[in-house]
PDB file of C-alpha atoms in Angstrom:
ATOM      1  CA  ASN A 270       0.000   0.000   0.000  1.00 68.00           C
ATOM      2  CA  ALA A 271       1.956   3.033  -1.287  1.00 79.00           C
ATOM      3  CA  GLY A 272      -0.617   5.718  -0.322  1.00 93.00           C
ATOM      4  CA  VAL A 273      -0.203   8.800  -2.528  1.00 96.00           C
ATOM      5  CA  THR A 274       2.668   8.845  -5.001  1.00 96.00           C
ATOM      6  CA  GLN A 275       3.913  11.756  -7.081  1.00 97.00           C
ATOM      7  CA  THR A 276       6.340  11.984  -9.977  1.00 96.00           C
ATOM      8  CA  PRO A 277       8.744  13.546 -10.555  1.00 96.00           C
ATOM      9  CA  LYS A 278      10.279  14.542  -7.203  1.00 94.00           C
ATOM     10  CA  PHE A 279      12.316  17.366  -8.727  1.00 95.00           C
ATOM     11  CA  GLN A 280      12.073  19.240 -12.018  1.00 96.00           C
ATOM     12  CA  VAL A 281      13.756  22.237 -13.578  1.00 97.00           C
ATOM     13  CA  LEU A 282      12.038  23.914 -16.518  1.00 96.00           C
ATOM     14  CA  LYS A 283      12.775  26.897 -18.717  1.00 97.00           C
ATOM     15  CA  THR A 284      10.153  29.593 -19.109  1.00 97.00           C
ATOM     16  CA  GLY A 285       7.595  28.538 -21.708  1.00 97.00           C
ATOM     17  CA  GLN A 286       8.195  24.803 -21.411  1.00 97.00           C
ATOM     18  CA  SER A 287       5.355  22.469 -20.541  1.00 96.00           C
ATOM     19  CA  MET A 288       5.160  19.509 -18.212  1.00 96.00           C
ATOM     20  CA  THR A 289       2.747  17.251 -16.390  1.00 97.00           C
ATOM     21  CA  LEU A 290       2.961  16.322 -12.720  1.00 98.00           C
ATOM     22  CA  GLN A 291       1.595  12.877 -12.038  1.00 97.00           C
ATOM     23  CA  CYS A 292      -0.265  11.748  -8.923  1.00 97.00           C
ATOM     24  CA  ALA A 293      -1.756   8.391  -8.027  1.00 97.00           C
ATOM     25  CA  GLN A 294      -3.416   6.953  -4.927  1.00 96.00           C
ATOM     26  CA  ASP A 295      -4.206   3.369  -4.041  1.00 95.00           C
ATOM     27  CA  MET A 296      -6.641   3.988  -1.163  1.00 93.00           C
ATOM     28  CA  ASN A 297      -9.798   4.018  -3.309  1.00 92.00           C
ATOM     29  CA  HIS A 298     -10.426   7.666  -2.400  1.00 91.00           C
ATOM     30  CA  ASN A 299     -12.963   9.710  -4.292  1.00 89.00           C
ATOM     31  CA  SER A 300     -11.488  13.168  -3.681  1.00 89.00           C
ATOM     32  CA  MET A 301      -8.106  14.340  -4.922  1.00 92.00           C
ATOM     33  CA  TYR A 302      -6.395  17.716  -4.646  1.00 92.00           C
ATOM     34  CA  TRP A 303      -3.444  19.676  -5.993  1.00 95.00           C
ATOM     35  CA  TYR A 304      -1.817  22.272  -3.709  1.00 95.00           C
ATOM     36  CA  ARG A 305       1.201  24.511  -4.043  1.00 96.00           C
ATOM     37  CA  GLN A 306       3.415  25.594  -1.161  1.00 95.00           C
ATOM     38  CA  ASP A 307       5.448  28.782  -1.326  1.00 94.00           C
ATOM     39  CA  PRO A 308       7.821  30.241   1.285  1.00 88.00           C
ATOM     40  CA  GLY A 309       5.992  32.344   3.878  1.00 84.00           C
ATOM     41  CA  MET A 310       2.580  31.214   2.668  1.00 87.00           C
ATOM     42  CA  GLY A 311       0.259  28.395   3.572  1.00 86.00           C
ATOM     43  CA  LEU A 312      -0.578  25.622   1.180  1.00 91.00           C
ATOM     44  CA  ARG A 313      -3.004  26.859  -1.476  1.00 92.00           C
ATOM     45  CA  LEU A 314      -5.484  24.793  -3.441  1.00 91.00           C
ATOM     46  CA  ILE A 315      -4.960  24.785  -7.201  1.00 93.00           C
ATOM     47  CA  TYR A 316      -7.583  22.280  -8.338  1.00 93.00           C
ATOM     48  CA  TYR A 317      -9.843  19.709  -6.788  1.00 90.00           C
ATOM     49  CA  SER A 318     -11.593  16.589  -8.071  1.00 91.00           C
ATOM     50  CA  ALA A 319     -14.541  15.111  -6.191  1.00 86.00           C
ATOM     51  CA  SER A 320     -14.723  12.028  -8.405  1.00 87.00           C
ATOM     52  CA  GLU A 321     -13.595  10.598 -11.713  1.00 88.00           C
ATOM     53  CA  GLY A 322     -14.478  12.967 -14.527  1.00 88.00           C
ATOM     54  CA  THR A 323     -15.098  16.032 -12.354  1.00 89.00           C
ATOM     55  CA  THR A 324     -12.736  18.877 -11.513  1.00 91.00           C
ATOM     56  CA  ASP A 325     -13.135  22.286  -9.859  1.00 89.00           C
ATOM     57  CA  LYS A 326     -10.908  25.326  -9.601  1.00 90.00           C
ATOM     58  CA  GLY A 327      -9.382  26.204  -6.279  1.00 88.00           C
ATOM     59  CA  GLU A 328      -7.808  29.404  -5.044  1.00 86.00           C
ATOM     60  CA  VAL A 329      -4.953  29.666  -7.597  1.00 92.00           C
ATOM     61  CA  PRO A 330      -5.885  27.826 -10.846  1.00 94.00           C
ATOM     62  CA  ASN A 331      -4.441  30.241 -13.420  1.00 94.00           C
ATOM     63  CA  GLY A 332      -1.726  28.696 -15.572  1.00 96.00           C
ATOM     64  CA  TYR A 333      -2.694  25.122 -14.717  1.00 97.00           C
ATOM     65  CA  ASN A 334      -4.909  22.400 -16.110  1.00 97.00           C
ATOM     66  CA  VAL A 335      -5.852  19.104 -14.522  1.00 97.00           C
ATOM     67  CA  SER A 336      -7.121  15.749 -15.612  1.00 96.00           C
ATOM     68  CA  ARG A 337      -8.782  13.099 -13.462  1.00 95.00           C
ATOM     69  CA  LEU A 338      -7.910  10.142 -15.662  1.00 86.00           C
ATOM     70  CA  ASN A 339      -9.584   7.555 -13.448  1.00 94.00           C
ATOM     71  CA  LYS A 340     -10.279   7.105  -9.757  1.00 94.00           C
ATOM     72  CA  ARG A 341      -6.592   6.545  -8.984  1.00 96.00           C
ATOM     73  CA  GLU A 342      -4.866   9.258 -11.007  1.00 96.00           C
ATOM     74  CA  PHE A 343      -5.017  13.055 -10.984  1.00 97.00           C
ATOM     75  CA  SER A 344      -2.502  14.954 -13.112  1.00 97.00           C
ATOM     76  CA  LEU A 345      -1.531  18.633 -13.122  1.00 98.00           C
ATOM     77  CA  ARG A 346      -0.294  20.244 -16.331  1.00 97.00           C
ATOM     78  CA  LEU A 347       1.641  23.447 -16.836  1.00 96.00           C
ATOM     79  CA  GLU A 348       1.185  24.416 -20.497  1.00 93.00           C
ATOM     80  CA  SER A 349       3.665  27.298 -20.531  1.00 96.00           C
ATOM     81  CA  ALA A 350       5.700  27.454 -17.347  1.00 96.00           C
ATOM     82  CA  ALA A 351       6.480  30.814 -15.747  1.00 97.00           C
ATOM     83  CA  PRO A 352       8.955  31.679 -12.965  1.00 97.00           C
ATOM     84  CA  SER A 353       5.970  32.468 -10.705  1.00 96.00           C
ATOM     85  CA  GLN A 354       5.133  28.769 -10.828  1.00 97.00           C
ATOM     86  CA  THR A 355       8.342  27.870  -9.024  1.00 97.00           C
ATOM     87  CA  SER A 356       7.004  26.078  -5.972  1.00 97.00           C
ATOM     88  CA  VAL A 357       6.579  22.772  -4.195  1.00 96.00           C
ATOM     89  CA  TYR A 358       3.504  20.931  -5.420  1.00 97.00           C
ATOM     90  CA  PHE A 359       1.589  18.486  -3.259  1.00 96.00           C
ATOM     91  CA  CYS A 360      -1.078  16.065  -4.321  1.00 96.00           C
ATOM     92  CA  ALA A 361      -3.516  14.801  -1.698  1.00 94.00           C
ATOM     93  CA  SER A 362      -6.472  12.473  -1.519  1.00 92.00           C
ATOM     94  CA  SER A 363      -9.324  11.897   0.901  1.00 89.00           C
ATOM     95  CA  SER A 364     -12.379   9.786   1.439  1.00 82.00           C
ATOM     96  CA  ARG A 365     -15.229  12.123   2.273  1.00 70.00           C
ATOM     97  CA  THR A 366     -17.617  11.055   5.018  1.00 54.00           C
ATOM     98  CA  SER A 367     -21.350  11.783   4.934  1.00 45.00           C
ATOM     99  CA  GLY A 368     -20.708  14.713   7.270  1.00 47.00           C
ATOM    100  CA  GLY A 369     -18.306  16.258   4.809  1.00 55.00           C
ATOM    101  CA  THR A 370     -15.245  15.822   6.965  1.00 61.00           C
ATOM    102  CA  ASP A 371     -12.222  13.778   6.032  1.00 78.00           C
ATOM    103  CA  THR A 372      -8.540  13.177   6.597  1.00 84.00           C
ATOM    104  CA  GLN A 373      -6.298  14.149   3.707  1.00 87.00           C
ATOM    105  CA  TYR A 374      -3.314  12.020   2.759  1.00 92.00           C
ATOM    106  CA  PHE A 375      -0.470  13.832   1.072  1.00 94.00           C
ATOM    107  CA  GLY A 376       2.081  12.758  -1.488  1.00 96.00           C
ATOM    108  CA  PRO A 377       5.791  13.482  -0.990  1.00 95.00           C
ATOM    109  CA  GLY A 378       5.742  16.625  -3.133  1.00 95.00           C
ATOM    110  CA  THR A 379       7.353  17.792  -6.368  1.00 96.00           C
ATOM    111  CA  ARG A 380       9.879  20.608  -6.190  1.00 95.00           C
ATOM    112  CA  LEU A 381       9.592  22.603  -9.421  1.00 97.00           C
ATOM    113  CA  THR A 382      11.939  25.382 -10.484  1.00 97.00           C
ATOM    114  CA  VAL A 383      11.167  27.508 -13.529  1.00 97.00           C
ATOM    115  CA  LEU A 384      14.116  29.515 -14.848  1.00 96.00           C
TER     116      LEU A 384
ATOM    117  CA  LYS B 275     -12.408  35.616   3.047  1.00 62.00           C
ATOM    118  CA  ASN B 276     -11.397  32.904   5.475  1.00 64.00           C
ATOM    119  CA  GLU B 277      -8.214  33.599   7.345  1.00 85.00           C
ATOM    120  CA  VAL B 278      -6.296  31.041   9.370  1.00 93.00           C
ATOM    121  CA  GLU B 279      -3.786  32.568  11.759  1.00 95.00           C
ATOM    122  CA  GLN B 280      -1.228  30.570  13.707  1.00 97.00           C
ATOM    123  CA  SER B 281       0.927  31.647  16.604  1.00 96.00           C
ATOM    124  CA  PRO B 282       3.743  31.642  17.245  1.00 97.00           C
ATOM    125  CA  GLN B 283       5.358  31.556  13.789  1.00 95.00           C
ATOM    126  CA  ASN B 284       8.579  30.180  15.254  1.00 96.00           C
ATOM    127  CA  LEU B 285       9.197  28.421  18.548  1.00 97.00           C
ATOM    128  CA  THR B 286      12.413  27.069  20.017  1.00 97.00           C
ATOM    129  CA  ALA B 287      12.202  25.089  23.256  1.00 97.00           C
ATOM    130  CA  GLN B 288      14.218  22.700  25.343  1.00 97.00           C
ATOM    131  CA  GLU B 289      13.609  18.982  25.417  1.00 97.00           C
ATOM    132  CA  GLY B 290      10.927  18.097  27.940  1.00 97.00           C
ATOM    133  CA  GLU B 291       9.037  21.387  27.772  1.00 97.00           C
ATOM    134  CA  PHE B 292       5.274  21.594  27.303  1.00 98.00           C
ATOM    135  CA  ILE B 293       4.521  23.133  23.905  1.00 98.00           C
ATOM    136  CA  THR B 294       1.393  25.009  22.816  1.00 98.00           C
ATOM    137  CA  ILE B 295       0.647  26.138  19.268  1.00 98.00           C
ATOM    138  CA  ASN B 296      -2.449  28.214  18.602  1.00 98.00           C
ATOM    139  CA  CYS B 297      -4.743  28.531  15.598  1.00 98.00           C
ATOM    140  CA  SER B 298      -7.537  31.052  15.024  1.00 97.00           C
ATOM    141  CA  TYR B 299      -9.892  31.202  12.069  1.00 95.00           C
ATOM    142  CA  SER B 300     -12.542  33.616  10.897  1.00 92.00           C
ATOM    143  CA  VAL B 301     -15.429  31.627   9.365  1.00 87.00           C
ATOM    144  CA  GLY B 302     -17.671  28.730  10.293  1.00 88.00           C
ATOM    145  CA  ILE B 303     -16.043  25.385   9.704  1.00 88.00           C
ATOM    146  CA  SER B 304     -17.015  21.747   9.443  1.00 85.00           C
ATOM    147  CA  ALA B 305     -13.606  20.497  10.588  1.00 88.00           C
ATOM    148  CA  LEU B 306     -10.160  21.614  11.662  1.00 93.00           C
ATOM    149  CA  HIS B 307      -6.995  19.678  10.878  1.00 94.00           C
ATOM    150  CA  TRP B 308      -3.575  19.687  12.449  1.00 97.00           C
ATOM    151  CA  LEU B 309      -0.765  18.515  10.178  1.00 96.00           C
ATOM    152  CA  GLN B 310       2.938  17.964  10.648  1.00 97.00           C
ATOM    153  CA  GLN B 311       5.493  18.706   7.954  1.00 95.00           C
ATOM    154  CA  HIS B 312       8.827  17.004   8.488  1.00 90.00           C
ATOM    155  CA  PRO B 313      12.132  18.680   7.619  1.00 81.00           C
ATOM    156  CA  GLY B 314      12.252  16.438   4.549  1.00 78.00           C
ATOM    157  CA  GLY B 315       8.997  17.978   3.323  1.00 79.00           C
ATOM    158  CA  GLY B 316       6.464  15.180   3.862  1.00 89.00           C
ATOM    159  CA  ILE B 317       3.089  16.162   5.318  1.00 94.00           C
ATOM    160  CA  VAL B 318       1.218  13.937   7.744  1.00 93.00           C
ATOM    161  CA  SER B 319      -2.224  14.467   9.211  1.00 92.00           C
ATOM    162  CA  LEU B 320      -2.164  14.443  13.031  1.00 95.00           C
ATOM    163  CA  PHE B 321      -5.744  15.261  13.996  1.00 93.00           C
ATOM    164  CA  MET B 322      -9.096  16.129  12.550  1.00 92.00           C
ATOM    165  CA  LEU B 323     -11.453  17.898  14.974  1.00 91.00           C
ATOM    166  CA  SER B 324     -14.978  19.204  14.818  1.00 89.00           C
ATOM    167  CA  SER B 325     -15.455  19.611  18.581  1.00 91.00           C
ATOM    168  CA  GLY B 326     -13.841  18.960  21.945  1.00 94.00           C
ATOM    169  CA  LYS B 327     -10.473  17.355  22.375  1.00 96.00           C
ATOM    170  CA  LYS B 328      -8.393  14.523  20.915  1.00 95.00           C
ATOM    171  CA  LYS B 329      -5.246  12.873  22.231  1.00 96.00           C
ATOM    172  CA  HIS B 330      -2.682  10.715  20.486  1.00 94.00           C
ATOM    173  CA  GLY B 331       0.400   9.797  22.481  1.00 96.00           C
ATOM    174  CA  ARG B 332       2.042  13.027  23.642  1.00 97.00           C
ATOM    175  CA  LEU B 333      -0.058  15.185  21.342  1.00 97.00           C
ATOM    176  CA  ILE B 334      -3.333  16.804  22.376  1.00 98.00           C
ATOM    177  CA  ALA B 335      -5.571  18.935  20.180  1.00 98.00           C
ATOM    178  CA  THR B 336      -8.467  21.034  21.403  1.00 97.00           C
ATOM    179  CA  ILE B 337     -11.013  23.176  19.630  1.00 97.00           C
ATOM    180  CA  ASN B 338     -13.466  25.848  20.777  1.00 96.00           C
ATOM    181  CA  ILE B 339     -15.991  26.288  17.985  1.00 93.00           C
ATOM    182  CA  GLN B 340     -17.658  29.336  19.554  1.00 93.00           C
ATOM    183  CA  GLU B 341     -14.350  31.181  19.891  1.00 95.00           C
ATOM    184  CA  LYS B 342     -13.050  29.885  16.515  1.00 95.00           C
ATOM    185  CA  HIS B 343      -9.833  28.735  18.142  1.00 97.00           C
ATOM    186  CA  SER B 344      -7.803  25.544  18.395  1.00 98.00           C
ATOM    187  CA  SER B 345      -4.634  24.580  20.225  1.00 98.00           C
ATOM    188  CA  LEU B 346      -2.108  21.821  19.668  1.00 98.00           C
ATOM    189  CA  HIS B 347      -0.162  20.742  22.757  1.00 98.00           C
ATOM    190  CA  ILE B 348       2.933  18.566  22.926  1.00 98.00           C
ATOM    191  CA  THR B 349       3.817  17.114  26.320  1.00 97.00           C
ATOM    192  CA  ALA B 350       7.374  16.057  27.211  1.00 97.00           C
ATOM    193  CA  SER B 351       8.706  17.460  23.924  1.00 97.00           C
ATOM    194  CA  HIS B 352      11.549  15.670  22.158  1.00 96.00           C
ATOM    195  CA  PRO B 353      13.950  16.711  19.381  1.00 96.00           C
ATOM    196  CA  ARG B 354      12.110  14.379  16.996  1.00 94.00           C
ATOM    197  CA  ASP B 355       9.061  16.664  17.409  1.00 96.00           C
ATOM    198  CA  SER B 356      10.961  19.366  15.505  1.00 96.00           C
ATOM    199  CA  ALA B 357       8.852  20.117  12.444  1.00 96.00           C
ATOM    200  CA  VAL B 358       6.429  22.629  10.978  1.00 96.00           C
ATOM    201  CA  TYR B 359       2.935  22.273  12.436  1.00 97.00           C
ATOM    202  CA  ILE B 360       0.128  23.405  10.177  1.00 96.00           C
ATOM    203  CA  CYS B 361      -3.456  24.228  11.063  1.00 96.00           C
ATOM    204  CA  ALA B 362      -6.062  23.899   8.312  1.00 93.00           C
ATOM    205  CA  VAL B 363      -9.826  24.315   8.238  1.00 91.00           C
ATOM    206  CA  ARG B 364     -12.617  23.119   5.992  1.00 85.00           C
ATOM    207  CA  PRO B 365     -15.043  26.058   5.716  1.00 83.00           C
ATOM    208  CA  LEU B 366     -18.741  25.261   5.982  1.00 79.00           C
ATOM    209  CA  MET B 367     -19.363  26.879   2.607  1.00 68.00           C
ATOM    210  CA  TYR B 368     -17.432  24.031   0.949  1.00 55.00           C
ATOM    211  CA  SER B 369     -19.340  21.239   2.611  1.00 46.00           C
ATOM    212  CA  GLY B 370     -21.979  21.133  -0.103  1.00 43.00           C
ATOM    213  CA  GLY B 371     -19.619  20.737  -3.023  1.00 44.00           C
ATOM    214  CA  GLY B 372     -17.957  22.995  -5.530  1.00 47.00           C
ATOM    215  CA  ALA B 373     -14.304  23.917  -5.258  1.00 51.00           C
ATOM    216  CA  ASP B 374     -13.311  22.009  -2.185  1.00 63.00           C
ATOM    217  CA  GLY B 375     -10.251  21.762  -0.063  1.00 74.00           C
ATOM    218  CA  LEU B 376      -8.701  23.038   3.093  1.00 83.00           C
ATOM    219  CA  THR B 377      -7.613  26.588   3.946  1.00 88.00           C
ATOM    220  CA  PHE B 378      -4.195  26.469   5.567  1.00 92.00           C
ATOM    221  CA  GLY B 379      -2.325  28.571   8.069  1.00 94.00           C
ATOM    222  CA  LYS B 380       1.280  29.484   7.352  1.00 94.00           C
ATOM    223  CA  GLY B 381       2.591  27.004   9.891  1.00 95.00           C
ATOM    224  CA  THR B 382       4.549  27.110  13.144  1.00 97.00           C
ATOM    225  CA  HIS B 383       8.192  26.143  12.876  1.00 96.00           C
ATOM    226  CA  LEU B 384       9.073  24.224  16.048  1.00 97.00           C
ATOM    227  CA  ILE B 385      12.614  23.354  17.109  1.00 97.00           C
ATOM    228  CA  ILE B 386      13.210  21.229  20.192  1.00 97.00           C
ATOM    229  CA  GLN B 387      16.783  21.400  21.417  1.00 97.00           C
ATOM    230  CA  PRO B 388      18.311  18.515  23.387  1.00 95.00           C
TER     231      PRO B 388
END
């Protein structure tokens, strides 16, 4: 049982390049999330997926696209990377209860630098 | 706009001391989470609270819904407790669907010296 996995762990891009961050979970969770973490700021939600085939924008979606390929996988794509997207990216998943509360399980993070 | 404020931002203490980290938030919530981020970067969920108090080992978390305040306590602190502790809330407005996720505080950087 690997939990939440993310690839790659590190990436350096040049401005304008594109890339996809991969995330997978093996806990049969419905909900998956992409966050970014910047120095001096709390984690911020980029996109959210409540189930396969559905996605919603979070607090900072500009410059990103997502795809919920199936229940296990949720990918984050940067079409044209910018230096402002230099950050640590975390994927998380959760199993929502009927009361709407849940524990989120986080992946190890991807450290992205855009030059 | 929901704000989550943590205090202190940084805390250095000696091994064995009793540690308290505070979290205040500004909107109604369905749950509050305490998370731990290790120096290597991994994030682990410690507690999820909607009322009262929870205890796990040397860690205790309390919440006062009326005052919109939560505390995380560490008893008999140890150098291995050194980490960033993050408070996060799930606002009530998200409980029905739509863009969902937690709102996070900036974290409290805790160092326990031997």
